[in-house]
Amino acid sequence: MIELTNVSYAYAGIDALKDVSLRIEKGEAVALMGANGSGKSTLLKIINGIVSPDSGAYRFNNEEITPKKLKDTKFAKLFHQKIGFVFQNSDTQLFCTNVYDEIAFGPRQMGMDEADVEQRVNDCLSLLNIQDFKSRQPYHLSGGEKRKVAIASVLALNPEVLVLDEPMNGLDPRTQRWLVEFLIMLNKAGKTILTSTHNLELVQEISQRAVLFGEDHSIAADMATTKLLTETDLLKKVNLVDEYYHRHDGDQHVHFHLHNY
Amino acid sequence: MPEWLLKDESYIPESDKDTFINKSILSLLGLLARIRTQGCDKTDKYFVHAALKVAFTFLLILLLSISRNFTFIVISMVYLLVILSLMRGKEILHILKVSSAMALFTFIVLLPSAFWGNGYSIVTITSKVLATIIAVNILSHSAKWNSITSALKVFHVPDIFIFVLDITIKYIAMLGEFSLYMLYALKLRSVGKNHNKYAALSGIAGTLFIKSKEMAEEMHAAMECRGFTGEYSVHNRFKFTAADFIYILINAGLLTIFVYLERI
Amino acid sequence: MHIPDNYLSPATCAVIGAAMVPVWAAAVKKVKEEIPREKMPLLGVGASFSFLMMMFNVPLPGGTTGHAVGGTLLAILMGPYAACISVTVALLIQALLFGDGGILAFGANCFNMAFILPFLGYGIYKFMKDRVQSERGEYTGIVLGSYFGINIAALAAAIEFGIQPLLFTNAAGQPLYCPYPLSVSIPAMTIPHLLVAGIVEVIFTVTIVGFIKKVSPGTIYQGAKQKTKAIYGLLLALICLTPLGLLASGTAWGEWGADEIHEVVSGSTPLGYTPEGMRHGFSFGAVMPDYSINGLPEAAGYILSAVAGVAIMIILFKIISALKKNTSGKITG
């Protein structure tokens, strides 16, 4: 479904991605991991067609995505409908005067009649449990509520792939938990889920497979998420964790404590 | 889980004329790239103090504007080309692109007057515009922006004003990035025909305003927490170097040539 | 509308720049009253907002796009004095760091875009808003304010261009700076602004103010009820400026008849029609042909025409507001 071959990208003379090859199949749940600035966000931008790689190829559904093709608006619109992107900063993603219009923005463009749009918006509202905000202004919602509205507004397009950039950031533990369940549900319903995250506690629940980026902006590891989490040396090498990182067996319990070394 | 979400969408988009999104993205990208490139890996190679650069760039622009002698324009142009040749290839390309675009525009604007028999304007003004814009761009590319703004202190611009300038540049980058992401979001969700483009655009610009107001209050609060009382002093040490001396000499030479040519 | 260097003579730049000094002083003083000293950095954020406004492309019918200046918008959102400072800072950064707009012409650019545009735009907006106490009155004010703000600013730029060939020529009589007289510069500047840029500005201003009023009405500047004196003073200044029209050699701009405009317009842009407003609006030249009334010197004729024009505008405003009050009175009573 998503296929990157030898993709490189540099910005203002600084490497952001170096020779990245990656294949993601339909229905997979994949996590992108790596330290800050290792190239995760750039990769997500390439996958969503916001930027184009300097070299290498990106294929989506067996069709190469090139800047030239994206200039064809019909092609670009179809591509953007098939792949939804939830931004790291939800503030940047919401630009309508109320939540209803925000979610209806996509379906209205797809030429649905207003009854179908309403059906779809209401489904999204109840799916994310935000019916009460229907007529509120997105700008004044809390961080977690904004994230939900942003997800709903993307979901309303019914994309085949859902890409989320650090979706857990800034959410309280309860909302994080809710989001995990929600993503699992979407994945079970057949959606391909691609998430970038730093959250080592939750990553194994939202993905079966993890792709680890090194500080050299290339892929350091690509394996089952549960296995990657045990590769402590590897995680240290890419500077994702420090020497105090450890895992507690059983995987099921999360706890907080201070280390008094 | 609603049924529509379980099926793949079979959807054929209508085409729509929404170039304004891409054009706005491009102009913001250009702006951000320009701000970013001046921020990194700039080792003020030719160590001339920014205050001198600002002062003499201003003087040169003034002389060019007053000059009625074409020889002086040619001499200034040569001088600017020499400085330009000392800069990096990418910068040269950018400066030449910007300035020749503006000169070309001037040329086209003045073309009708040339047909009316006014050959003087089209030649002198076009070349003056070209030289002036090259001069300003050399200044902007060869000195760090914060050194340019703090150089204004030498000309008795109040500190608070310099402070506002610095903040403006910083927030152009931050709010610019914010608007860029909003435009990306709009673009990714523009999957069909948008019947109310103005609503989308005003949503972006309006949110930008509310956001900027909020950021400003936050910044003010943060500064207050760090003990800011409304006084801001710009520190600008002026050490005279050999490069400064040479730079002054060259410019004094230009001024002499100007006086000589204009008097005769 | 950014005037580059060498289009205006340094003398013109100096004069207009000097004229800006008291404006800046007044703006700083006023802003200091409204915003405490330690909040001055907020202006920087306003300036960056104003800078970014000019980066947005506004969609126009037919898939093309245009740029807005946003001067009236800023004045409505932040108040005219803060807008003046913000636009000034934005223009300085454009001139000094981006090479966009002249360094010597900085004062002139500020005069047009940081003074005339926000103050006139805001003045008209406030005038309408205070007189017609309804949502429609306010939006009419926004439309008129943004439309006239940018058009009068363009006219000011055109006059600055147009007086160059009259004042600055070399020994051979050839113009040293902008070679076009008022008869060329005024239509060249104002027609695109009347037809395209003005409309872009109106759309931009109205929709953004509308959005902010819906989402976060508290963030919009609440000016004290305006003293009518200010707007009348501004109008008076404009009347006094009209004799500049006399400096034009050949046909003055006011005499561009509707037919000529039709020709110019269909030649340069795809719009092949004469705008409705212009066909009627410009016809008052016919009431006082050639702007001069028999037996009066030409200059007096100009001023008289201008006075009449302004008076007619004020009368129109008053009639509208009176009608408005009547209807609202009927509903409540």
PDB file of C-alpha atoms in Angstrom, chain C residues 86-309:
ATOM      1  CA  SER C  86       2.583  47.441  13.227  1.00  0.00           C
ATOM      2  CA  VAL C  87       2.440  48.197   9.512  1.00  0.00           C
ATOM      3  CA  THR C  88       5.446  50.530   9.868  1.00  0.00           C
ATOM      4  CA  VAL C  89       7.511  47.779  11.484  1.00  0.00           C
ATOM      5  CA  ALA C  90       6.380  45.254   8.883  1.00  0.00           C
ATOM      6  CA  LEU C  91       7.315  47.672   6.079  1.00  0.00           C
ATOM      7  CA  LEU C  92      10.711  48.354   7.635  1.00  0.00           C
ATOM      8  CA  ILE C  93      11.505  44.652   7.785  1.00  0.00           C
ATOM      9  CA  GLN C  94      10.344  44.219   4.214  1.00  0.00           C
ATOM     10  CA  ALA C  95      12.491  47.107   3.018  1.00  0.00           C
ATOM     11  CA  LEU C  96      15.603  46.424   5.073  1.00  0.00           C
ATOM     12  CA  LEU C  97      15.741  42.636   5.149  1.00  0.00           C
ATOM     13  CA  PHE C  98      13.729  41.474   2.158  1.00  0.00           C
ATOM     14  CA  GLY C  99      14.526  44.314  -0.240  1.00  0.00           C
ATOM     15  CA  ASP C 100      10.795  44.752  -0.881  1.00  0.00           C
ATOM     16  CA  GLY C 101       9.905  48.432  -1.094  1.00  0.00           C
ATOM     17  CA  GLY C 102      12.482  51.184  -1.092  1.00  0.00           C
ATOM     18  CA  ILE C 103      14.693  52.315   1.777  1.00  0.00           C
ATOM     19  CA  LEU C 104      14.516  55.979   0.809  1.00  0.00           C
ATOM     20  CA  ALA C 105      10.874  55.525  -0.136  1.00  0.00           C
ATOM     21  CA  PHE C 106      10.193  53.965   3.267  1.00  0.00           C
ATOM     22  CA  GLY C 107       8.545  57.166   4.518  1.00  0.00           C
ATOM     23  CA  ALA C 108       6.335  57.392   1.461  1.00  0.00           C
ATOM     24  CA  ASN C 109       5.321  53.750   1.745  1.00  0.00           C
ATOM     25  CA  CYS C 110       4.488  54.298   5.398  1.00  0.00           C
ATOM     26  CA  PHE C 111       2.499  57.394   4.527  1.00  0.00           C
ATOM     27  CA  ASN C 112       0.351  55.426   2.087  1.00  0.00           C
ATOM     28  CA  MET C 113       0.058  52.104   3.848  1.00  0.00           C
ATOM     29  CA  ALA C 114       0.619  52.828   7.539  1.00  0.00           C
ATOM     30  CA  PHE C 115      -1.141  56.199   7.708  1.00  0.00           C
ATOM     31  CA  ILE C 116      -3.728  56.842   4.997  1.00  0.00           C
ATOM     32  CA  LEU C 117      -4.861  53.247   4.653  1.00  0.00           C
ATOM     33  CA  PRO C 118      -5.512  52.314   8.302  1.00  0.00           C
ATOM     34  CA  PHE C 119      -6.715  55.735   9.469  1.00  0.00           C
ATOM     35  CA  LEU C 120      -9.035  56.399   6.551  1.00  0.00           C
ATOM     36  CA  GLY C 121     -10.297  52.825   6.509  1.00  0.00           C
ATOM     37  CA  TYR C 122     -10.890  52.857  10.238  1.00  0.00           C
ATOM     38  CA  GLY C 123     -12.426  56.345  10.120  1.00  0.00           C
ATOM     39  CA  ILE C 124     -15.010  55.303   7.558  1.00  0.00           C
ATOM     40  CA  TYR C 125     -15.705  52.045   9.399  1.00  0.00           C
ATOM     41  CA  LYS C 126     -16.186  53.804  12.722  1.00  0.00           C
ATOM     42  CA  PHE C 127     -18.255  56.576  11.144  1.00  0.00           C
ATOM     43  CA  MET C 128     -20.708  54.049   9.736  1.00  0.00           C
ATOM     44  CA  LYS C 129     -20.688  51.845  12.812  1.00  0.00           C
ATOM     45  CA  ASP C 130     -21.481  54.699  15.165  1.00  0.00           C
ATOM     46  CA  ARG C 131     -24.247  56.028  12.991  1.00  0.00           C
ATOM     47  CA  VAL C 132     -25.934  52.841  11.927  1.00  0.00           C
ATOM     48  CA  GLN C 133     -26.279  50.806  15.075  1.00  0.00           C
ATOM     49  CA  SER C 134     -26.763  47.388  13.580  1.00  0.00           C
ATOM     50  CA  GLU C 135     -24.801  44.478  12.292  1.00  0.00           C
ATOM     51  CA  ARG C 136     -25.479  45.618   8.754  1.00  0.00           C
ATOM     52  CA  GLY C 137     -24.223  49.087   9.543  1.00  0.00           C
ATOM     53  CA  GLU C 138     -21.002  47.658  10.882  1.00  0.00           C
ATOM     54  CA  TYR C 139     -20.440  45.451   7.853  1.00  0.00           C
ATOM     55  CA  THR C 140     -21.243  48.336   5.515  1.00  0.00           C
ATOM     56  CA  GLY C 141     -18.559  50.232   7.393  1.00  0.00           C
ATOM     57  CA  ILE C 142     -16.072  47.410   6.935  1.00  0.00           C
ATOM     58  CA  VAL C 143     -16.821  47.172   3.216  1.00  0.00           C
ATOM     59  CA  LEU C 144     -16.615  50.921   2.595  1.00  0.00           C
ATOM     60  CA  GLY C 145     -13.633  51.373   4.909  1.00  0.00           C
ATOM     61  CA  SER C 146     -11.516  48.645   3.353  1.00  0.00           C
ATOM     62  CA  TYR C 147     -12.508  49.606  -0.195  1.00  0.00           C
ATOM     63  CA  PHE C 148     -11.845  53.319   0.168  1.00  0.00           C
ATOM     64  CA  GLY C 149      -8.843  52.797   2.424  1.00  0.00           C
ATOM     65  CA  ILE C 150      -6.863  50.888  -0.173  1.00  0.00           C
ATOM     66  CA  ASN C 151      -8.089  52.971  -3.089  1.00  0.00           C
ATOM     67  CA  ILE C 152      -7.219  56.296  -1.513  1.00  0.00           C
ATOM     68  CA  ALA C 153      -3.836  54.878  -0.499  1.00  0.00           C
ATOM     69  CA  ALA C 154      -3.290  53.865  -4.121  1.00  0.00           C
ATOM     70  CA  LEU C 155      -4.376  57.328  -5.204  1.00  0.00           C
ATOM     71  CA  ALA C 156      -1.836  58.853  -2.823  1.00  0.00           C
ATOM     72  CA  ALA C 157       0.899  56.664  -4.313  1.00  0.00           C
ATOM     73  CA  ALA C 158      -0.261  57.690  -7.782  1.00  0.00           C
ATOM     74  CA  ILE C 159      -0.049  61.368  -6.868  1.00  0.00           C
ATOM     75  CA  GLU C 160       3.439  60.854  -5.466  1.00  0.00           C
ATOM     76  CA  PHE C 161       4.444  59.246  -8.759  1.00  0.00           C
ATOM     77  CA  GLY C 162       2.628  61.776 -10.872  1.00  0.00           C
ATOM     78  CA  ILE C 163       4.224  64.902  -9.438  1.00  0.00           C
ATOM     79  CA  GLN C 164       7.748  63.609 -10.147  1.00  0.00           C
ATOM     80  CA  PRO C 165       7.991  64.608 -13.820  1.00  0.00           C
ATOM     81  CA  LEU C 166       6.679  68.071 -12.968  1.00  0.00           C
ATOM     82  CA  LEU C 167       9.173  68.763 -10.224  1.00  0.00           C
ATOM     83  CA  PHE C 168      12.317  66.891 -11.147  1.00  0.00           C
ATOM     84  CA  THR C 169      13.719  67.139 -14.628  1.00  0.00           C
ATOM     85  CA  ASN C 170      17.254  67.454 -15.946  1.00  0.00           C
ATOM     86  CA  ALA C 171      18.591  70.239 -18.096  1.00  0.00           C
ATOM     87  CA  ALA C 172      17.149  68.622 -21.190  1.00  0.00           C
ATOM     88  CA  GLY C 173      13.728  68.603 -19.567  1.00  0.00           C
ATOM     89  CA  GLN C 174      13.688  64.840 -19.203  1.00  0.00           C
ATOM     90  CA  PRO C 175      12.177  63.510 -15.994  1.00  0.00           C
ATOM     91  CA  LEU C 176      14.710  62.126 -13.519  1.00  0.00           C
ATOM     92  CA  TYR C 177      12.384  59.801 -11.642  1.00  0.00           C
ATOM     93  CA  CYS C 178       8.971  58.376 -12.426  1.00  0.00           C
ATOM     94  CA  PRO C 179       8.358  59.817 -15.917  1.00  0.00           C
ATOM     95  CA  TYR C 180       4.581  59.562 -15.920  1.00  0.00           C
ATOM     96  CA  PRO C 181       2.436  62.608 -15.200  1.00  0.00           C
ATOM     97  CA  LEU C 182      -0.690  62.458 -13.042  1.00  0.00           C
ATOM     98  CA  SER C 183      -2.839  61.884 -16.104  1.00  0.00           C
ATOM     99  CA  VAL C 184      -1.111  58.528 -16.565  1.00  0.00           C
ATOM    100  CA  SER C 185      -0.109  57.560 -13.045  1.00  0.00           C
ATOM    101  CA  ILE C 186      -3.533  58.062 -11.507  1.00  0.00           C
ATOM    102  CA  PRO C 187      -5.507  55.843 -13.857  1.00  0.00           C
ATOM    103  CA  ALA C 188      -2.672  53.324 -13.969  1.00  0.00           C
ATOM    104  CA  MET C 189      -2.665  52.994 -10.192  1.00  0.00           C
ATOM    105  CA  THR C 190      -6.321  53.468  -9.368  1.00  0.00           C
ATOM    106  CA  ILE C 191      -8.042  51.379 -12.018  1.00  0.00           C
ATOM    107  CA  PRO C 192      -6.498  48.043 -10.977  1.00  0.00           C
ATOM    108  CA  HIS C 193      -7.160  48.969  -7.361  1.00  0.00           C
ATOM    109  CA  LEU C 194     -10.766  49.966  -7.986  1.00  0.00           C
ATOM    110  CA  LEU C 195     -11.439  46.812  -9.948  1.00  0.00           C
ATOM    111  CA  VAL C 196      -9.325  44.106  -8.347  1.00  0.00           C
ATOM    112  CA  ALA C 197      -7.254  44.986  -5.297  1.00  0.00           C
ATOM    113  CA  GLY C 198     -10.076  46.911  -3.635  1.00  0.00           C
ATOM    114  CA  ILE C 199     -12.392  43.955  -3.980  1.00  0.00           C
ATOM    115  CA  VAL C 200      -9.773  41.542  -2.672  1.00  0.00           C
ATOM    116  CA  GLU C 201      -9.283  43.836   0.306  1.00  0.00           C
ATOM    117  CA  VAL C 202     -13.030  43.986   0.990  1.00  0.00           C
ATOM    118  CA  ILE C 203     -13.492  40.212   0.828  1.00  0.00           C
ATOM    119  CA  PHE C 204     -10.445  39.619   2.980  1.00  0.00           C
ATOM    120  CA  THR C 205     -11.428  42.159   5.617  1.00  0.00           C
ATOM    121  CA  VAL C 206     -15.104  41.243   5.831  1.00  0.00           C
ATOM    122  CA  THR C 207     -14.603  37.491   6.069  1.00  0.00           C
ATOM    123  CA  ILE C 208     -11.819  37.673   8.638  1.00  0.00           C
ATOM    124  CA  VAL C 209     -13.595  40.153  10.877  1.00  0.00           C
ATOM    125  CA  GLY C 210     -16.672  37.926  10.550  1.00  0.00           C
ATOM    126  CA  PHE C 211     -14.697  34.865  11.596  1.00  0.00           C
ATOM    127  CA  ILE C 212     -13.126  36.544  14.603  1.00  0.00           C
ATOM    128  CA  LYS C 213     -16.446  38.025  15.692  1.00  0.00           C
ATOM    129  CA  LYS C 214     -17.882  34.525  15.710  1.00  0.00           C
ATOM    130  CA  VAL C 215     -14.982  32.760  17.370  1.00  0.00           C
ATOM    131  CA  SER C 216     -13.452  35.270  19.726  1.00  0.00           C
ATOM    132  CA  PRO C 217     -15.251  38.607  19.708  1.00  0.00           C
ATOM    133  CA  GLY C 218     -13.391  39.823  22.791  1.00  0.00           C
ATOM    134  CA  THR C 219     -10.109  40.113  20.912  1.00  0.00           C
ATOM    135  CA  ILE C 220     -11.310  42.924  18.639  1.00  0.00           C
ATOM    136  CA  TYR C 221     -10.277  46.484  19.479  1.00  0.00           C
ATOM    137  CA  GLN C 222     -12.970  48.535  21.173  1.00  0.00           C
ATOM    138  CA  GLY C 223     -12.330  52.169  20.393  1.00  0.00           C
ATOM    139  CA  ALA C 224     -14.088  54.958  22.234  1.00  0.00           C
ATOM    140  CA  LYS C 225     -16.966  56.469  20.329  1.00  0.00           C
ATOM    141  CA  GLN C 226     -15.222  58.457  17.731  1.00  0.00           C
ATOM    142  CA  LYS C 227     -15.291  62.178  17.728  1.00  0.00           C
ATOM    143  CA  THR C 228     -16.695  63.161  14.392  1.00  0.00           C
ATOM    144  CA  LYS C 229     -14.094  65.921  14.301  1.00  0.00           C
ATOM    145  CA  ALA C 230     -11.364  63.466  13.344  1.00  0.00           C
ATOM    146  CA  ILE C 231     -13.080  62.198  10.241  1.00  0.00           C
ATOM    147  CA  TYR C 232     -14.099  65.675   9.171  1.00  0.00           C
ATOM    148  CA  GLY C 233     -10.504  66.794   9.607  1.00  0.00           C
ATOM    149  CA  LEU C 234      -9.359  63.957   7.400  1.00  0.00           C
ATOM    150  CA  LEU C 235     -11.910  64.837   4.750  1.00  0.00           C
ATOM    151  CA  LEU C 236     -10.804  68.459   4.927  1.00  0.00           C
ATOM    152  CA  ALA C 237      -7.208  67.413   4.337  1.00  0.00           C
ATOM    153  CA  LEU C 238      -8.275  65.410   1.312  1.00  0.00           C
ATOM    154  CA  ILE C 239     -10.177  68.381  -0.066  1.00  0.00           C
ATOM    155  CA  CYS C 240      -7.081  70.532   0.281  1.00  0.00           C
ATOM    156  CA  LEU C 241      -5.088  67.909  -1.593  1.00  0.00           C
ATOM    157  CA  THR C 242      -7.346  68.010  -4.633  1.00  0.00           C
ATOM    158  CA  PRO C 243      -5.601  70.999  -6.286  1.00  0.00           C
ATOM    159  CA  LEU C 244      -2.794  68.532  -6.889  1.00  0.00           C
ATOM    160  CA  GLY C 245      -5.023  67.387  -9.678  1.00  0.00           C
ATOM    161  CA  LEU C 246      -4.253  70.694 -11.320  1.00  0.00           C
ATOM    162  CA  LEU C 247      -0.640  69.744 -11.633  1.00  0.00           C
ATOM    163  CA  ALA C 248      -1.638  67.155 -14.159  1.00  0.00           C
ATOM    164  CA  SER C 249      -0.833  68.136 -17.664  1.00  0.00           C
ATOM    165  CA  GLY C 250      -3.259  67.228 -20.386  1.00  0.00           C
ATOM    166  CA  THR C 251      -6.499  65.653 -19.370  1.00  0.00           C
ATOM    167  CA  ALA C 252      -7.032  65.340 -15.666  1.00  0.00           C
ATOM    168  CA  TRP C 253      -7.917  61.979 -14.243  1.00  0.00           C
ATOM    169  CA  GLY C 254     -11.414  62.993 -13.343  1.00  0.00           C
ATOM    170  CA  GLU C 255     -12.223  63.370 -16.978  1.00  0.00           C
ATOM    171  CA  TRP C 256     -11.684  59.757 -17.758  1.00  0.00           C
ATOM    172  CA  GLY C 257     -15.153  59.080 -19.056  1.00  0.00           C
ATOM    173  CA  ALA C 258     -16.890  55.776 -18.661  1.00  0.00           C
ATOM    174  CA  ASP C 259     -16.211  54.941 -22.297  1.00  0.00           C
ATOM    175  CA  GLU C 260     -12.483  55.455 -21.961  1.00  0.00           C
ATOM    176  CA  ILE C 261     -12.379  53.301 -18.862  1.00  0.00           C
ATOM    177  CA  HIS C 262     -14.183  50.609 -20.750  1.00  0.00           C
ATOM    178  CA  GLU C 263     -11.467  50.714 -23.383  1.00  0.00           C
ATOM    179  CA  VAL C 264      -8.588  50.650 -20.944  1.00  0.00           C
ATOM    180  CA  VAL C 265     -10.110  47.881 -18.953  1.00  0.00           C
ATOM    181  CA  SER C 266     -10.936  45.612 -21.830  1.00  0.00           C
ATOM    182  CA  GLY C 267      -7.451  46.139 -23.170  1.00  0.00           C
ATOM    183  CA  SER C 268      -5.571  45.154 -20.047  1.00  0.00           C
ATOM    184  CA  THR C 269      -7.711  42.676 -18.151  1.00  0.00           C
ATOM    185  CA  PRO C 270     -10.233  40.062 -19.121  1.00  0.00           C
ATOM    186  CA  LEU C 271     -13.028  42.079 -17.557  1.00  0.00           C
ATOM    187  CA  GLY C 272     -14.655  43.637 -20.589  1.00  0.00           C
ATOM    188  CA  TYR C 273     -17.293  45.732 -18.912  1.00  0.00           C
ATOM    189  CA  THR C 274     -17.528  49.032 -17.141  1.00  0.00           C
ATOM    190  CA  PRO C 275     -18.254  48.504 -13.485  1.00  0.00           C
ATOM    191  CA  GLU C 276     -21.704  49.639 -12.481  1.00  0.00           C
ATOM    192  CA  GLY C 277     -20.515  51.925  -9.713  1.00  0.00           C
ATOM    193  CA  MET C 278     -18.069  53.686 -11.956  1.00  0.00           C
ATOM    194  CA  ARG C 279     -20.569  54.432 -14.669  1.00  0.00           C
ATOM    195  CA  HIS C 280     -22.607  56.387 -12.179  1.00  0.00           C
ATOM    196  CA  GLY C 281     -19.990  57.442  -9.682  1.00  0.00           C
ATOM    197  CA  PHE C 282     -17.802  59.185 -12.203  1.00  0.00           C
ATOM    198  CA  SER C 283     -20.640  60.969 -13.845  1.00  0.00           C
ATOM    199  CA  PHE C 284     -20.646  63.785 -11.364  1.00  0.00           C
ATOM    200  CA  GLY C 285     -17.842  65.198 -13.441  1.00  0.00           C
ATOM    201  CA  ALA C 286     -20.606  65.950 -15.890  1.00  0.00           C
ATOM    202  CA  VAL C 287     -22.440  68.117 -13.408  1.00  0.00           C
ATOM    203  CA  MET C 288     -19.457  70.427 -13.205  1.00  0.00           C
ATOM    204  CA  PRO C 289     -17.734  69.930 -16.537  1.00  0.00           C
ATOM    205  CA  ASP C 290     -13.948  69.930 -16.380  1.00  0.00           C
ATOM    206  CA  TYR C 291     -14.109  70.625 -12.669  1.00  0.00           C
ATOM    207  CA  SER C 292     -14.148  74.311 -13.354  1.00  0.00           C
ATOM    208  CA  ILE C 293     -17.126  76.552 -13.099  1.00  0.00           C
ATOM    209  CA  ASN C 294     -17.356  79.531 -15.354  1.00  0.00           C
ATOM    210  CA  GLY C 295     -15.938  82.693 -13.840  1.00  0.00           C
ATOM    211  CA  LEU C 296     -13.931  80.903 -11.143  1.00  0.00           C
ATOM    212  CA  PRO C 297     -10.217  80.202 -11.199  1.00  0.00           C
ATOM    213  CA  GLU C 298      -9.458  76.549 -11.887  1.00  0.00           C
ATOM    214  CA  ALA C 299      -8.082  75.808  -8.417  1.00  0.00           C
ATOM    215  CA  ALA C 300     -11.167  77.100  -6.710  1.00  0.00           C
ATOM    216  CA  GLY C 301     -13.268  75.020  -9.055  1.00  0.00           C
ATOM    217  CA  TYR C 302     -11.386  71.914  -8.016  1.00  0.00           C
ATOM    218  CA  ILE C 303     -11.839  72.572  -4.329  1.00  0.00           C
ATOM    219  CA  LEU C 304     -15.473  73.378  -4.867  1.00  0.00           C
ATOM    220  CA  SER C 305     -16.019  70.108  -6.710  1.00  0.00           C
ATOM    221  CA  ALA C 306     -14.292  68.228  -3.942  1.00  0.00           C
ATOM    222  CA  VAL C 307     -16.363  69.945  -1.272  1.00  0.00           C
ATOM    223  CA  ALA C 308     -19.492  69.082  -3.186  1.00  0.00           C
ATOM    224  CA  GLY C 309     -18.397  65.477  -3.541  1.00  0.00           C
TER     225      GLY C 309
END
